[in-house]
XYZ file of C-alpha atoms in Angstrom:
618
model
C -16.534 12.223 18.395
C -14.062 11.055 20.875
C -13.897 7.472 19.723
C -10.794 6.414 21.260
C -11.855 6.279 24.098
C -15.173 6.739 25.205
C -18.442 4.359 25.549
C -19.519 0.904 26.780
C -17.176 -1.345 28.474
C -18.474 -5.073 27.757
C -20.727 -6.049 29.790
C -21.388 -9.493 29.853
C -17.919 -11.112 30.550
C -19.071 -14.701 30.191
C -21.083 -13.986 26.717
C -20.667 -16.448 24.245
C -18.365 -15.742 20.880
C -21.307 -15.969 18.731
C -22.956 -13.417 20.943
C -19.761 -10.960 20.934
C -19.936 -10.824 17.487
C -23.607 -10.601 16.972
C -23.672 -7.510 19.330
C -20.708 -6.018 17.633
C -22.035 -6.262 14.126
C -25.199 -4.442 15.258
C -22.709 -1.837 17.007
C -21.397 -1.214 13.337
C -24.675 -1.066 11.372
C -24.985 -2.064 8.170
C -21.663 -1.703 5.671
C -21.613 -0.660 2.403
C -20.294 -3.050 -0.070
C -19.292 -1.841 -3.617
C -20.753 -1.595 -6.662
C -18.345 -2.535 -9.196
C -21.312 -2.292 -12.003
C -20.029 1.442 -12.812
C -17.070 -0.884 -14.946
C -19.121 -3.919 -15.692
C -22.398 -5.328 -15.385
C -21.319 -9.088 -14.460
C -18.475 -11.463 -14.633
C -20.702 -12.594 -17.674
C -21.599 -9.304 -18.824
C -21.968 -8.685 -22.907
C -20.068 -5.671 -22.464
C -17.477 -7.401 -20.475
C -16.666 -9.811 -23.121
C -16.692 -7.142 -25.508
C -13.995 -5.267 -24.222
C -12.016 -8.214 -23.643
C -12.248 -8.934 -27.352
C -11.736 -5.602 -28.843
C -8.900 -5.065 -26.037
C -6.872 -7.976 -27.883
C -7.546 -7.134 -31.636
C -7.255 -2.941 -30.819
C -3.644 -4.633 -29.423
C -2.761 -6.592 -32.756
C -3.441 -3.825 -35.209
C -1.659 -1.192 -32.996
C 1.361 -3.500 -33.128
C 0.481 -3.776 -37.023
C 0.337 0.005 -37.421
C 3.618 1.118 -35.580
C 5.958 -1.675 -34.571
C 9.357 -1.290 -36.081
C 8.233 2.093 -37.220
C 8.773 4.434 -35.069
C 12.216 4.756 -35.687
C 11.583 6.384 -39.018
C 8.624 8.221 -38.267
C 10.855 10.158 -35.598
C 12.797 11.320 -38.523
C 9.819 13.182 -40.325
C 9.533 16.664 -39.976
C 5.718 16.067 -38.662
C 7.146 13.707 -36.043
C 5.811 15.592 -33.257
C 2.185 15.029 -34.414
C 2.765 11.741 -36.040
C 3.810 10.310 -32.531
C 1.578 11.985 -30.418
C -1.189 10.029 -32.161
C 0.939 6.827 -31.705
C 1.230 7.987 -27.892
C -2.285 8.670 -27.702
C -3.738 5.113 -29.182
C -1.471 3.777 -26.219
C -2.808 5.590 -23.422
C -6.383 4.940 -25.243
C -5.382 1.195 -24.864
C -3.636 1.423 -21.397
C -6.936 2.430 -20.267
C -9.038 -0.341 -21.447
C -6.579 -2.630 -20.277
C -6.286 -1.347 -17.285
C -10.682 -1.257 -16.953
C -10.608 -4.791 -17.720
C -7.977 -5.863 -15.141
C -9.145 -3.805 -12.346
C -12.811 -5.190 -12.684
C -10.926 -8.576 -12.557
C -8.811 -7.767 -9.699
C -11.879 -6.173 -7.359
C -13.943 -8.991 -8.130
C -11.519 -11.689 -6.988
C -10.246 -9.897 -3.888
C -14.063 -9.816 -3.031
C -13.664 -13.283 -2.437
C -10.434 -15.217 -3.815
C -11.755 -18.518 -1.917
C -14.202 -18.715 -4.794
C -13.311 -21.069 -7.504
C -15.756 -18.828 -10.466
C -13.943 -16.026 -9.012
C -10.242 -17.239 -9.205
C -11.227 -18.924 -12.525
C -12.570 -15.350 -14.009
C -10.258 -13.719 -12.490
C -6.845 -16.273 -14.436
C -8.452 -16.072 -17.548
C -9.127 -12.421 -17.784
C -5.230 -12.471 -16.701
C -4.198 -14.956 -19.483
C -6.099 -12.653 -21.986
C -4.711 -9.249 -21.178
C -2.015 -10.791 -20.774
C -1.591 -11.721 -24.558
C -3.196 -8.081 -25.965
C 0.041 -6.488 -23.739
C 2.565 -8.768 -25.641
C 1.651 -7.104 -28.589
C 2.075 -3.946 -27.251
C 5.544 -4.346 -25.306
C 7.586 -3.174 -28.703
C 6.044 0.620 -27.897
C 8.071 1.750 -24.829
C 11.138 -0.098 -26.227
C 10.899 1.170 -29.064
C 10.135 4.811 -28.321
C 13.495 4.452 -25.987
C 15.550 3.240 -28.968
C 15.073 7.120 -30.771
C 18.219 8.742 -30.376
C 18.055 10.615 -26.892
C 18.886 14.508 -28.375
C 16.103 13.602 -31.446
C 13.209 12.777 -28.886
C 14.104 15.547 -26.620
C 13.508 18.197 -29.310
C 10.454 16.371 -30.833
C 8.357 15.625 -27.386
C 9.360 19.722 -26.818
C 7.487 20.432 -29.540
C 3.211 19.863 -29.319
C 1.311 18.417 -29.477
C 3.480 15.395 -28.580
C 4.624 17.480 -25.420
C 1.771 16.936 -23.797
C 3.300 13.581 -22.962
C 7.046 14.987 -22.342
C 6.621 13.923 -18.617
C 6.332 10.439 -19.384
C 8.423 10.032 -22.469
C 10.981 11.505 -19.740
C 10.380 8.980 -17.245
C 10.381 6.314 -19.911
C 13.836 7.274 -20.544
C 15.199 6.192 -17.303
C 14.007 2.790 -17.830
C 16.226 2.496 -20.766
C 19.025 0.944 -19.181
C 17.151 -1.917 -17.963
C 15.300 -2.994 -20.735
C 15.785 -5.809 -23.032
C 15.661 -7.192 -26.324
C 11.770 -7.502 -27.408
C 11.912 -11.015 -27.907
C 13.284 -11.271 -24.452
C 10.562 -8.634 -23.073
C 7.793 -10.661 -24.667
C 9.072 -13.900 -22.608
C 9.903 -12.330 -19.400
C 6.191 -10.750 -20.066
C 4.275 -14.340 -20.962
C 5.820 -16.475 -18.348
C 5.029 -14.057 -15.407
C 1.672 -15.515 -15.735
C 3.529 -19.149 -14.732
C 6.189 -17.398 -12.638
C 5.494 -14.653 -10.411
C 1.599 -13.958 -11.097
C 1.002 -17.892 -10.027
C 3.089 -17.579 -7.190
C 1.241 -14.166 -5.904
C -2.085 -15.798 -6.451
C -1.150 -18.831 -4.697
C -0.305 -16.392 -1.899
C -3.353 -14.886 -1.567
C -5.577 -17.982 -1.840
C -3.370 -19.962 1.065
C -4.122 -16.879 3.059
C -7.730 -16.530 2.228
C -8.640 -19.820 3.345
C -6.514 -20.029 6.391
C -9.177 -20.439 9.572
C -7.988 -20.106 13.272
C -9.469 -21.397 16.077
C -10.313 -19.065 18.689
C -12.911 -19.151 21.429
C -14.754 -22.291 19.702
C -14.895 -19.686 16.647
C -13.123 -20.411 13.264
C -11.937 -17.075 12.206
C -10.304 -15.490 9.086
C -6.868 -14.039 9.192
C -8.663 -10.199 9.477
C -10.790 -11.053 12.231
C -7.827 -13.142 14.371
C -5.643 -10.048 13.661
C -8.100 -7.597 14.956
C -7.915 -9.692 18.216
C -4.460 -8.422 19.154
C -6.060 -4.869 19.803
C -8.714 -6.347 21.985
C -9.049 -4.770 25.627
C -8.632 -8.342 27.482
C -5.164 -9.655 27.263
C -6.072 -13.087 27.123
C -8.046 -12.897 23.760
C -4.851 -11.019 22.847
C -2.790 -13.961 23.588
C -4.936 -16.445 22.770
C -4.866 -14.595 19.186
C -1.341 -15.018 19.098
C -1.035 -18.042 19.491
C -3.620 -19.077 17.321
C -1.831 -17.259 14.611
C 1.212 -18.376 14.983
C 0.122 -22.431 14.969
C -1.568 -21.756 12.277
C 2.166 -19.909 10.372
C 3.887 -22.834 11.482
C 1.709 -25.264 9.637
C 2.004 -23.518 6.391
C 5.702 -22.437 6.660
C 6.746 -24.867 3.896
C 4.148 -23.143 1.400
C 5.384 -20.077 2.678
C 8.907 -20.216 3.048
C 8.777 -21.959 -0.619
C 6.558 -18.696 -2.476
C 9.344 -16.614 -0.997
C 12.461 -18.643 -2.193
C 11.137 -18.888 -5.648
C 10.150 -15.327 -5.987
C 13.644 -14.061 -4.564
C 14.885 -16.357 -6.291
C 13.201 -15.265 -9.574
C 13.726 -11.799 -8.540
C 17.680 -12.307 -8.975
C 17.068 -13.637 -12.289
C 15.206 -10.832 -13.349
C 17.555 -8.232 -11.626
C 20.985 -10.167 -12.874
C 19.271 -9.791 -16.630
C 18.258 -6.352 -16.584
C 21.439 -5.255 -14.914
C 20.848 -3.854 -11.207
C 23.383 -3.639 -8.898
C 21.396 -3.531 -5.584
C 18.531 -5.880 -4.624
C 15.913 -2.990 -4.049
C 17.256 -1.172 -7.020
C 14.020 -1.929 -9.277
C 12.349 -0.679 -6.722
C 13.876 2.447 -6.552
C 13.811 3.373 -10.270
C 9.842 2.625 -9.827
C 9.368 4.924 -7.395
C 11.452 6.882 -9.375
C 13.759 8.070 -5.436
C 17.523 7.787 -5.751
C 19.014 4.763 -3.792
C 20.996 7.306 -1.711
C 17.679 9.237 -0.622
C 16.215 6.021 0.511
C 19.629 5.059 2.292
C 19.344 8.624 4.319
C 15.758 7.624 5.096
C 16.937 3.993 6.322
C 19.740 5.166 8.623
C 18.183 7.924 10.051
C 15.290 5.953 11.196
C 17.243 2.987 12.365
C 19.185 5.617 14.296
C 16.329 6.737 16.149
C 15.013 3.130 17.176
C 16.404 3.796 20.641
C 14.317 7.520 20.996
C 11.357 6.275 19.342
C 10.182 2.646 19.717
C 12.568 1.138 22.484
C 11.456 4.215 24.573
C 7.865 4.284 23.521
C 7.137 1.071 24.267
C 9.063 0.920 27.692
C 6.889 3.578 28.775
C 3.920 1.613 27.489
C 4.736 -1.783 29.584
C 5.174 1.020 32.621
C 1.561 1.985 31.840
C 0.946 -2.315 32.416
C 2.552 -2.498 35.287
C 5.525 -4.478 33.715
C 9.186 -4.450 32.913
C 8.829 -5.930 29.448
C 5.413 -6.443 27.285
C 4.648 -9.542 25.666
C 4.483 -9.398 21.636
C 0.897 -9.687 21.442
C 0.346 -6.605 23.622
C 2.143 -4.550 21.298
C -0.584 -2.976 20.082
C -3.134 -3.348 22.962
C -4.966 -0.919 24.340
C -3.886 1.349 26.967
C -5.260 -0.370 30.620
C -8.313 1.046 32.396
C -9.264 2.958 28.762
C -13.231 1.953 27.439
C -13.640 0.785 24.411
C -16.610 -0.055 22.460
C -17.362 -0.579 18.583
C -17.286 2.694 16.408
C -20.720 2.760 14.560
C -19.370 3.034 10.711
C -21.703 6.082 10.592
C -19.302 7.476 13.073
C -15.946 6.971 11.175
C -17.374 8.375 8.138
C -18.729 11.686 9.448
C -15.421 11.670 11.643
C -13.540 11.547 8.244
C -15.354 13.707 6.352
C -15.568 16.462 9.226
C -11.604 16.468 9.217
C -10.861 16.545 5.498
C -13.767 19.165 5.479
C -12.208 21.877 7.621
C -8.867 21.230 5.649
C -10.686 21.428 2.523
C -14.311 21.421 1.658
C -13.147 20.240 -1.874
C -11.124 17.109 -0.313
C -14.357 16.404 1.438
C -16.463 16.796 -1.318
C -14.583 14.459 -3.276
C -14.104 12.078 -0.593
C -17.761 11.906 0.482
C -18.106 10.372 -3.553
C -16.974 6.980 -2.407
C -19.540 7.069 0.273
C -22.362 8.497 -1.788
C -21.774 6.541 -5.072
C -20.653 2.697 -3.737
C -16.901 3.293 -4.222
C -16.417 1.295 -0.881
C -16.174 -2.143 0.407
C -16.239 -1.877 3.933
C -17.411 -5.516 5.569
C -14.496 -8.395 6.751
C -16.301 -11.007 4.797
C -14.871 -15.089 4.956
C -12.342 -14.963 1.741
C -12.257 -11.078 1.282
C -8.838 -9.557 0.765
C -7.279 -8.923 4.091
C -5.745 -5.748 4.808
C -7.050 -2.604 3.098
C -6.021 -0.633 -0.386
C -7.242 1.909 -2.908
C -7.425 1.009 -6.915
C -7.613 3.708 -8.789
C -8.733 1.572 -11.195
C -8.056 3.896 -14.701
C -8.869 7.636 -15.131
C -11.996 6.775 -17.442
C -13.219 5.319 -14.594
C -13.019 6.426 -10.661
C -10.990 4.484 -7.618
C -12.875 1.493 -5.770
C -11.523 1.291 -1.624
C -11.595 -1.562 0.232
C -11.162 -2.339 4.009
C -12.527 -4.692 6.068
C -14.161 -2.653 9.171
C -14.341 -4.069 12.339
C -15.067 -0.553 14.373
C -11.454 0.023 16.170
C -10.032 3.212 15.988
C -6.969 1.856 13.590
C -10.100 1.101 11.122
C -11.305 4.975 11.548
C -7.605 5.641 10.967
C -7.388 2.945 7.660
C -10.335 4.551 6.509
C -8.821 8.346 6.397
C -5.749 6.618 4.639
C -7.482 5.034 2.378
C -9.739 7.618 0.951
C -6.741 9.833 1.359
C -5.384 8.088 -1.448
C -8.823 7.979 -3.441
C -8.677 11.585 -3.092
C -5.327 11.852 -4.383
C -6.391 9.359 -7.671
C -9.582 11.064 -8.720
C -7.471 14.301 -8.617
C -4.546 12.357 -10.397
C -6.874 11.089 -12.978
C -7.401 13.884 -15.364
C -3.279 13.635 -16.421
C -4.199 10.154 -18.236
C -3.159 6.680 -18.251
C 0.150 7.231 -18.667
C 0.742 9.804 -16.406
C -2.055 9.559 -13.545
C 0.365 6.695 -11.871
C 2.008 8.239 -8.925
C 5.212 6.486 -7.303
C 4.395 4.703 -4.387
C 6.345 7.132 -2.395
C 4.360 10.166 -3.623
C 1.291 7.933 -3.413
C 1.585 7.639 0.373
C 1.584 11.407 1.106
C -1.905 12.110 0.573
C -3.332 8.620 2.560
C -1.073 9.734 5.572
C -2.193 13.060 5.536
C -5.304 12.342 5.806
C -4.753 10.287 8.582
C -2.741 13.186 9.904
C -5.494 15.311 9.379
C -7.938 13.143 11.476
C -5.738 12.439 14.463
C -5.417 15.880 14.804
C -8.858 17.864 14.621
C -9.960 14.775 17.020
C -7.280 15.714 19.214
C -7.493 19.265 19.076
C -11.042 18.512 20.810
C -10.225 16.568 23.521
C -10.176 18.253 26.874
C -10.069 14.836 28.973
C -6.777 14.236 29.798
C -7.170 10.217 29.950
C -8.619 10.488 26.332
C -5.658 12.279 25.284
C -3.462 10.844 26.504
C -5.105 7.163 24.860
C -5.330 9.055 21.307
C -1.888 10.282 21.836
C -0.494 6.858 22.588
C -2.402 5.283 19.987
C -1.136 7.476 17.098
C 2.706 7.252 18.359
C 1.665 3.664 17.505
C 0.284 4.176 14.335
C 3.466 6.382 13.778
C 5.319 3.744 15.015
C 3.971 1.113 12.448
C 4.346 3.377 9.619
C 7.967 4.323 9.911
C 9.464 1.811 12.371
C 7.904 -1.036 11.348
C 8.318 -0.568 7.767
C 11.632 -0.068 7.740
C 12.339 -3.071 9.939
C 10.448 -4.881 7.181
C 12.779 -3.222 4.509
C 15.784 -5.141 6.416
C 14.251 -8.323 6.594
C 13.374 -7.718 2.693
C 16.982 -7.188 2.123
C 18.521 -10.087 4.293
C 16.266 -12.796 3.100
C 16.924 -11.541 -0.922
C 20.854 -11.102 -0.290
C 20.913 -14.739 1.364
C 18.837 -16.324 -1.205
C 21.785 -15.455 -3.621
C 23.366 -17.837 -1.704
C 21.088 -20.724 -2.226
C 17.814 -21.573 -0.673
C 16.404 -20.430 2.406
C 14.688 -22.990 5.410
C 11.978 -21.823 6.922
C 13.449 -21.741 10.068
C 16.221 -19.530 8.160
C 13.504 -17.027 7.263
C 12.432 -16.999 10.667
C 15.704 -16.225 12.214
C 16.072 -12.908 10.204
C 12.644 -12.025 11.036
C 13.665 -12.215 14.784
C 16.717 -10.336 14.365
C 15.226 -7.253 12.470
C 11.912 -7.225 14.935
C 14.495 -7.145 18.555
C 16.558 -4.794 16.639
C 13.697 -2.243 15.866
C 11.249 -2.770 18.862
C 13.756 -2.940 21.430
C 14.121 -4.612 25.026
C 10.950 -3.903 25.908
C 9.261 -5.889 23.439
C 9.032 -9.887 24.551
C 9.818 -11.624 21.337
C 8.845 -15.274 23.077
C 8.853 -18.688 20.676
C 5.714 -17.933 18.493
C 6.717 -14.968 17.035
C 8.835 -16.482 14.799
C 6.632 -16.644 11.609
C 4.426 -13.811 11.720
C 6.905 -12.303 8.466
C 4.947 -15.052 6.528
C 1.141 -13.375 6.076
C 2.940 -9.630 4.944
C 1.536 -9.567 1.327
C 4.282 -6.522 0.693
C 7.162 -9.479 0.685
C 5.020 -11.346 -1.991
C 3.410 -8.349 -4.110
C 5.948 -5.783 -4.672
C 9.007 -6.483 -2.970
C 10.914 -3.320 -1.240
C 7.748 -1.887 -1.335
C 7.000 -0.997 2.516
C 9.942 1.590 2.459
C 7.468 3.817 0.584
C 5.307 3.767 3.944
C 8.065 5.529 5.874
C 8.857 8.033 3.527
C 5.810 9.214 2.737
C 4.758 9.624 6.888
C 8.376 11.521 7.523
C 6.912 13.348 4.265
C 3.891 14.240 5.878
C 4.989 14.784 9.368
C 7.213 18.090 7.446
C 4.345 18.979 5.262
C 2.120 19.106 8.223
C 5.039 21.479 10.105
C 4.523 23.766 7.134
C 0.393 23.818 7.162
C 0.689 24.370 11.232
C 3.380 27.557 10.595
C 2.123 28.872 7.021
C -1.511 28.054 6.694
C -2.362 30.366 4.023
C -1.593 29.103 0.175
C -1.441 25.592 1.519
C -4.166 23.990 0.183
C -3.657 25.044 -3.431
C -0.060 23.989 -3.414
C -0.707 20.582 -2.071
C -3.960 20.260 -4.454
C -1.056 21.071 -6.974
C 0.915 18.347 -5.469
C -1.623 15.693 -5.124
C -2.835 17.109 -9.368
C 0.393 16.325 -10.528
C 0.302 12.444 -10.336
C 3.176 10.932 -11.722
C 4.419 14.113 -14.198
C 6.952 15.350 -11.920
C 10.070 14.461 -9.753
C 9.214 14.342 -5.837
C 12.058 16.924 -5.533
C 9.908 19.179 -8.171
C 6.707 18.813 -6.153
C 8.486 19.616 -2.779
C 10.020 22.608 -3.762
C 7.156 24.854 -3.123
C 7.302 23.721 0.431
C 10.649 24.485 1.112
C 11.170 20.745 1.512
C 13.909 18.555 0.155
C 13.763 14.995 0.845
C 17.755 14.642 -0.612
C 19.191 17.021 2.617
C 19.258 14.107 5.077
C 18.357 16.598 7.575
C 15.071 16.286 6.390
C 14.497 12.972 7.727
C 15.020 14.199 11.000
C 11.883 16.521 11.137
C 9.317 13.871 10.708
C 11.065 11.681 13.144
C 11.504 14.417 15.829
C 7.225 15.301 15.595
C 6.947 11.373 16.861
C 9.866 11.709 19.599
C 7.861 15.102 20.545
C 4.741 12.935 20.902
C 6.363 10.617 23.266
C 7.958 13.190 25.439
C 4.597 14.643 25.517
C 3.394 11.430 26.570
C 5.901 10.643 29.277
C 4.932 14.491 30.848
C 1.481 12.858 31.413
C 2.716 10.262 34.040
């Protein structure tokens, strides 16, 4: 299963588009699409608006029951059991919550051009949104017990059960507000910063680009820069980038008000440092994330400025235009990877790691846990829900039969894997930090790239799979942390007043020549390509995460390669332990500590090794 490289070349140059893509969605076969029915019926479903209603009135007399109580029921000498059953009706109510807004969320990112589909999916919003007011006095509440009180009662069961996240609650403390406050932060999100992420994705659902007398969704003109003929990859680009520039005032106006609501949020709650929310929600130390920032901007000149001048070598050039970035290596064959093909090449690698991790894996396959077509309107991009633990994960991708989509589709159910073993610790404590939650979806990737390689003999195929996960590599750590710049310029200048678009697009140019180097010809086009990154819009100072948890991997891997034995059940134990323990806690039994900055340097020295390796096969 060689798929980098080997198969048909096209063969009829002058085929029409309509033919191309015929041909290449019969070169896929036919893609599963999920079955969200295992939470809900219908949109319209009995059962649906059942739990919506018992959701909000559940809410109400759990507020009734326990708010401005739990003060003095910490104080009675059955406290322990008296506020595990408080702690339990949460998590019991976290999780129908949660079932409710995931079935709203999967439905509308199945097609967020639809107007039922937006509509459902703003007033299942507006309701949860209400039944979690009533609930926003717990946490506060449960952080307002004197600290040395609730560290002997949550010792003691069977409240300890939940000591992990009563723990973690604690460092919120700090942060938090008066209820009243809470409650309106809480209620106008739905006008503030939901509106403005939902505008987001609905602009860049509907956006269409010409190309080749074809009108083309953002997934499908994107999947163009990795085509084998550089004028579809330029063509691409430049269809892209007309299309940015028409919408940079929507754009550049969703980001000002969200930094710019950001700030207020931040100044309120008292952080010091623009990504410091961030931090404290992927519970990492700003001065872990600094190492991991510095070390990799160090290394731009060993890693991407050299990779990529040894790429435009491989073209024949001094310098490679933008939109051959990610092309293909010359005089390679490509064809379309069957999606039969990517899911036994998946399973096969997670298999001889773990017949477990396969097992589990091969669910979403077996059971409709995946949505696999690049439908008009479907969420671009790729993610796993985990949707709740009473439930299972849902993945998403939009396949188009490259070998990035064999590698999305290893990171993706890498990250299923890592939920449905996650699952069992609860609602509460299932949730992983996105940090932690990136280990598992790059090790599987890991995983892949490697048992493919490890059976390739043909030195041209190697060396293409080689080059294309230095890439990948690239992307992951590079790229992401070039992002995490931009993220910080554009929110440290918006405390400054508003930003133009063309401001927004001049500290997009600087980070991108900074991290890809002199190689890399950043022409006039490129300039707003930061505008379609959902990350920005989402969760802000959330692509960091990406780079951390692929150094992460890149040293866990070092340790499976030298000390096979015992592996599996430590990182099971890892991946098991969702959100219950401290990424230094979970690292430990790998000899690994992300706080030495030294430890940066092994993940980033396995990519340099690739490139040397690469650069020996001149």
């Amino acid at each position: 299963m060689n798929f980098a490289v080997t198969g048909m070349v096209e063969s009829a140059a002058f085929a029409t588009a309509a033919e191309r893509s015929a041909r290449s969605a019969k070169a896929l076969g036919p893609l599963p699409e999920w079955d969200l029915s295992h939470l809900y019926p219908a949109m319209d479903s009995p059962a649906f608006k059942a739990d919506l209603e018992r959701a909000l009135s559940e809410s109400q007399r759990f507020a009734e029951l326990y708010r401005g109580k739990l003060g003095p029921l910490a104080q009675r000498e059955d406290a322990a059991s008296v506020l595990a059953e408080a702690v339990a009706g949460y998590e019991t109510l976290s999780d129908l919550l949660g079932r409710i807004g995931a079935y709203a969320g999967l439905v509308y990112s199945g097609d967020t051009t639809d107007p039922q589909r937006a509509k459902f999916y703003g007033d299942t919003q507006d309701r949860l949104n209400a039944a979690v007011t009533e609930l926003l006095f717990f946490e506060l509440e449960l952080n307002r017990i004197d600290p040395a009180l609730m560290a002997h009662i949550s010792g003691q069961a069977p409240l300890s059960h939940w000591k992990p996240w009563l723990d973690d609650l604690a460092k919120d403390k700090p942060h938090q507000l008066e209820d009243r406050i809470e409650e309106l932060f809480h209620e106008k999100s739905m006008t503030g910063q939901a509106a403005w992420n939902r505008l987001f994705d609905e602009t860049i659902a509907s956006l269409r680009f010409r190309l080749d007398g074809e009108e083309l969704t953002l997934e499908l003109t994107l999947n163009k820069l990795q085509d084998a003929d550089g004028a579809v990859r330029k063509a691409a680009a430049e269809a892209l980038s007309a299309v940015f520039r028409e919408q940079l005032r929507t754009f550049a106006l969703i980001t000002n008000t969200l930094a710019k609501d950001k700030e207020i949020s931040d100044r309120w709650r008292k952080f010091e440092d623009v990504a410091d929310s961030r931090h404290l929600a992927n519970r990492v130390e700003r001065e872990v994330v600094d190492a991991l920032v510095s070390a990799v901007r160090e290394a731009y000149p060993r890693l991407s400025h050299r990779y990529y001048k040894l790429k435009a070598k491989w073209f024949g050039r001094e310098q490679l235009d933008f939109w051959d970035r990610n092309a293909p290596l010359p005089q390679v064959e490509q064809r379309t990877i069957p999606w039969t093909e990517a899911r036994d090449t998946v399973l096969d690698a997670y298999h001889a790691f773990s017949p477990e991790m396969a097992g589990i894996a091969r669910r979403f396959f077996d059971e409709h846990w995946i949505d696999a077509p690049a439908r008009p309107g479907k969420a671009p991009g790729a993610f796993a829900h985990p949707t709740v633990p009473s439930a299972h994960p849902y993945v998403l991708v939009n396949y188009q039969g490259k070998p990035r989509d064999v590698m999305t589709l290893a990171h993706e159910l890498g990250h299923g894997v890592h939920q449905v073993l996650a699952g069992p610790n609860g609602a509460l404590m299932a949730p992983t930090p996105l940090t932690l939650a990136e280990t598992a979806s790059v090790f599987g990737e890991m995983l892949t790239f490697r048992r493919l390689l490890d059976g390739t003999r043909d030195a041209k195929q190697r060396k293409a799979m080689l080059a294309a996960k230095v890439e990948d590599m690239i992307n992951t750590v590079v790229r992401q942390i070039a992002f995490y710049s931009f993220e910080r310029k554009v929110h440290e200048a918006r405390k400054g007043g508003e930003l133009t678009a063309e401001n927004l697009c001049e500290l997009w140019m600087s980070v991108q020549a900074e991290s890809l180097g002199p190689a890399i010809r950043l022409e006039a086009g490129y300039e707003p390509f930061w505008c379609y990154i959902p990350h920005f819009i989402h969760s802000p100072f959330y692509v960091y995460a990406y780079a951390f948890g692929d150094c992460l991997v890149n040293s866990l891997y070092g340790v499976y390669q030298n000390a096979a034995e015992g592996f599996q059940e430590r990182y099971f134990a890892l991946l098991s332990a969702g959100g219950t323990k401290h990424h230094s806690e979970l690292l430990a039994p790998f000899g690994l500590d992300a706080r030495d900055p030294a430890f940066w340097q092994i993940g980033l020295k396995m990519i340099e090794g690739m490139i040397i390796e690469l650069e020996g096969m001149e």
